[in-house]
Coordinates of C-alpha atoms in Angstrom, one line a residue:
R147 CA -11.9 24.9 2.3
L148 CA -9.2 27.0 3.9
L149 CA -6.4 24.5 2.5
A150 CA -8.0 24.3 -0.9
A151 CA -7.8 28.1 -1.3
R152 CA -4.0 27.8 -0.6
A153 CA -3.0 25.4 -3.4
G154 CA 0.7 25.0 -3.8
A155 CA 1.3 26.1 -0.1
D156 CA 3.7 24.1 2.0
L157 CA 2.0 21.5 4.2
D158 CA 3.6 22.7 7.4
D159 CA 2.5 26.3 6.5
D160 CA -1.1 24.9 5.9
V161 CA -1.0 23.0 9.3
A162 CA 0.1 26.1 11.1
L163 CA -2.5 28.2 9.5
V164 CA -5.3 25.7 10.5
I165 CA -3.9 25.7 13.9
R166 CA -3.8 29.5 14.3
V167 CA -7.4 29.7 13.0
A168 CA -8.4 27.1 15.4
R169 CA -6.9 29.0 18.2
A170 CA -8.4 32.2 17.2
Q171 CA -12.0 30.7 16.8
Q172 CA -11.7 28.7 20.2
I173 CA -13.4 25.8 18.7
E174 CA -16.5 24.5 20.5
E175 CA -17.5 21.8 18.1
L176 CA -15.2 18.8 18.3
P177 CA -14.8 15.6 16.3
G178 CA -17.9 13.5 17.0
Q179 CA -18.2 10.2 18.8
C180 CA -17.2 7.2 16.8
V181 CA -18.6 4.4 19.1
A182 CA -20.9 1.6 19.1
P183 CA -21.9 -1.2 21.6
R184 CA -19.6 -4.4 21.8
L185 CA -16.7 -2.9 19.8
Q186 CA -13.7 -5.2 19.4
V187 CA -11.4 -2.1 20.2
L188 CA -12.3 1.2 21.5
F189 CA -9.4 3.7 20.8
V190 CA -9.2 6.5 23.6
G191 CA -7.3 9.6 22.7
I192 CA -6.4 12.1 25.4
N193 CA -8.2 15.0 23.9
P194 CA -8.6 16.6 20.2
G195 CA -5.7 18.6 19.0
L196 CA -6.4 21.9 17.6
Y197 CA -5.8 20.6 14.0
S198 CA -8.4 17.6 14.5
A199 CA -10.8 20.2 16.2
A200 CA -10.5 22.5 13.3
V201 CA -11.3 19.9 10.6
K202 CA -13.6 18.0 13.1
H203 CA -11.9 14.4 12.6
H204 CA -9.9 12.2 14.9
F205 CA -6.2 12.1 14.4
A206 CA -6.3 14.3 11.4
R207 CA -3.1 16.2 11.6
P208 CA -1.0 15.2 8.5
G209 CA 1.8 12.9 9.5
N210 CA -0.3 11.5 12.4
R211 CA 0.8 7.8 12.7
F212 CA -2.8 6.4 14.1
W213 CA -4.2 5.6 10.7
P214 CA -1.2 4.0 8.9
V215 CA -0.5 1.9 12.1
L216 CA -4.1 0.5 12.2
H217 CA -3.8 -0.5 8.5
T218 CA -0.1 -1.9 8.8
S219 CA -1.3 -4.0 11.8
G220 CA -4.0 -5.6 10.0
L221 CA -6.9 -3.9 12.1
T222 CA -8.1 -2.3 8.6
D223 CA -7.8 -3.9 5.3
R224 CA -7.0 -0.6 3.7
L225 CA -5.6 2.8 4.9
L226 CA -8.3 4.9 6.0
S227 CA -8.1 8.8 6.3
P228 CA -9.4 10.8 9.3
F229 CA -12.3 11.9 7.0
E230 CA -13.3 8.2 6.9
E231 CA -13.3 7.6 10.6
R232 CA -16.9 6.3 10.6
E233 CA -15.6 3.3 8.4
L234 CA -13.8 2.1 11.6
L235 CA -17.1 0.8 12.9
K236 CA -17.2 -1.7 10.2
Y237 CA -14.0 -3.1 11.5
G238 CA -15.4 -3.2 15.0
C239 CA -13.3 -0.4 16.0
G240 CA -14.3 3.0 17.5
I241 CA -12.7 6.3 18.8
T242 CA -13.5 8.5 21.7
N243 CA -11.5 11.0 24.0
L244 CA -10.8 11.2 27.7
V245 CA -11.2 15.0 27.6
N246 CA -13.6 16.7 25.1
R247 CA -11.6 20.0 24.8
A248 CA -9.2 20.8 22.1
T249 CA -5.6 22.0 23.0
A250 CA -2.4 22.5 21.4
A251 CA -0.9 19.9 23.9
A252 CA -2.3 17.4 26.4
S253 CA -0.2 19.1 29.1
E254 CA -2.7 22.0 29.0
L255 CA -5.3 19.8 30.6
G256 CA -5.8 20.0 34.5
P257 CA -6.2 17.3 37.0
K258 CA -9.8 18.1 37.4
E259 CA -10.5 17.7 33.7
L260 CA -8.8 14.5 33.5
T261 CA -10.6 13.2 36.5
A262 CA -13.9 14.2 35.1
G263 CA -12.9 12.6 31.9
G264 CA -12.1 9.4 33.6
R265 CA -15.6 9.3 35.0
R266 CA -17.1 9.9 31.7
L267 CA -15.0 7.3 30.1
A268 CA -15.7 4.7 32.6
A269 CA -19.5 5.1 32.3
K270 CA -19.1 4.9 28.4
I271 CA -16.8 1.7 28.8
K272 CA -19.5 0.2 31.0
R273 CA -22.2 1.4 28.7
L274 CA -20.6 0.0 25.4
R275 CA -18.7 -3.1 26.6
P276 CA -15.8 -2.9 24.2
R277 CA -13.5 -6.1 24.3
V278 CA -10.2 -3.9 24.3
V279 CA -9.6 -0.4 25.4
A280 CA -6.6 0.9 23.6
V281 CA -5.3 4.3 25.3
L282 CA -3.3 6.6 23.4
G283 CA -1.5 8.4 26.2
I284 CA -1.3 6.1 29.2
G285 CA 0.0 8.9 31.5
A286 CA -3.3 10.8 31.1
Y287 CA -5.3 7.6 31.6
R288 CA -3.3 7.1 35.0
A289 CA -3.8 10.9 35.8
A290 CA -7.5 10.5 35.4
Y291 CA -7.9 7.4 37.4
N292 CA -5.1 8.2 39.9
V293 CA -3.8 4.7 39.4
A294 CA -0.6 2.9 38.2
V295 CA -2.3 0.5 35.9
M296 CA 0.0 -1.5 33.9
V297 CA -0.3 -1.8 30.2
G298 CA -1.9 -5.2 29.3
E299 CA -3.5 -5.4 32.8
P300 CA -7.1 -6.6 32.8
L301 CA -9.3 -3.7 34.1
E302 CA -12.1 -6.0 34.7
Q303 CA -13.3 -9.4 33.5
E304 CA -13.0 -9.8 29.6
L305 CA -11.7 -6.1 29.3
T306 CA -8.1 -5.3 28.5
L307 CA -6.2 -2.1 28.6
V308 CA -3.5 -1.5 26.1
Q309 CA -1.4 1.5 25.0
I310 CA -1.0 2.0 21.2
H311 CA 2.4 3.8 20.7
S312 CA 4.0 1.6 18.1
L313 CA 3.4 -0.6 15.3
E314 CA 4.5 -3.7 17.4
V315 CA 1.9 -2.7 20.1
A316 CA -0.9 -2.2 17.3
D317 CA 0.0 -5.8 16.0
A318 CA -0.4 -7.1 19.6
V319 CA -4.0 -5.4 19.8
A320 CA -4.7 -7.0 16.4
R321 CA -3.6 -10.5 17.6
L322 CA -5.5 -10.0 20.7
V323 CA -8.8 -9.2 19.0
R324 CA -8.2 -12.2 16.4
L325 CA -7.6 -14.5 19.4
S326 CA -10.4 -13.4 21.5
P327 CA -13.5 -15.2 21.9
Q328 CA -16.4 -13.2 20.2
S329 CA -19.1 -11.7 22.4
D330 CA -22.7 -11.5 21.6
G331 CA -23.1 -8.8 18.8
A332 CA -19.4 -8.1 18.4
Q333 CA -17.8 -7.5 15.0
S334 CA -14.7 -9.1 14.1
A335 CA -11.8 -7.0 13.0

């Protein structure tokens, strides 16, 4: 609504305005969980940015590469917008965050928050049993678990950790999902 009232305004100005409003309001309600059992891929963000928190959708800031990379890699058959994030479940994909607090930068998160987020994420992974956990921000993941886990290293039987930072890696995730044997109840991408 805020952006609609500013028709004709510069996109950068609109983004800056939404972020200023988000900071002023100290947003408590964050983008909702987009998860289900036995996903092919569970994407794990570090934490919501202020823009995403303000509009209540994951990876929503204009220019974020997450949605185009998913489509270009073949994980979705069309380009989804952040406002269609629940559609990801139809493709066997979901989104969650390591820490559920919106910040302007992930560097604002403290070690205790990352460690607590790591415990919550581990429980969520154990409960949901995704085939692949794709971490967007491997440094935060390593800090949360105090480990030097390598990208592509199996975390436990039939669960692989990957980091999404480019189209090439997203393509590798798509190939991994297509080549993996299906688990009971899993959706194919």
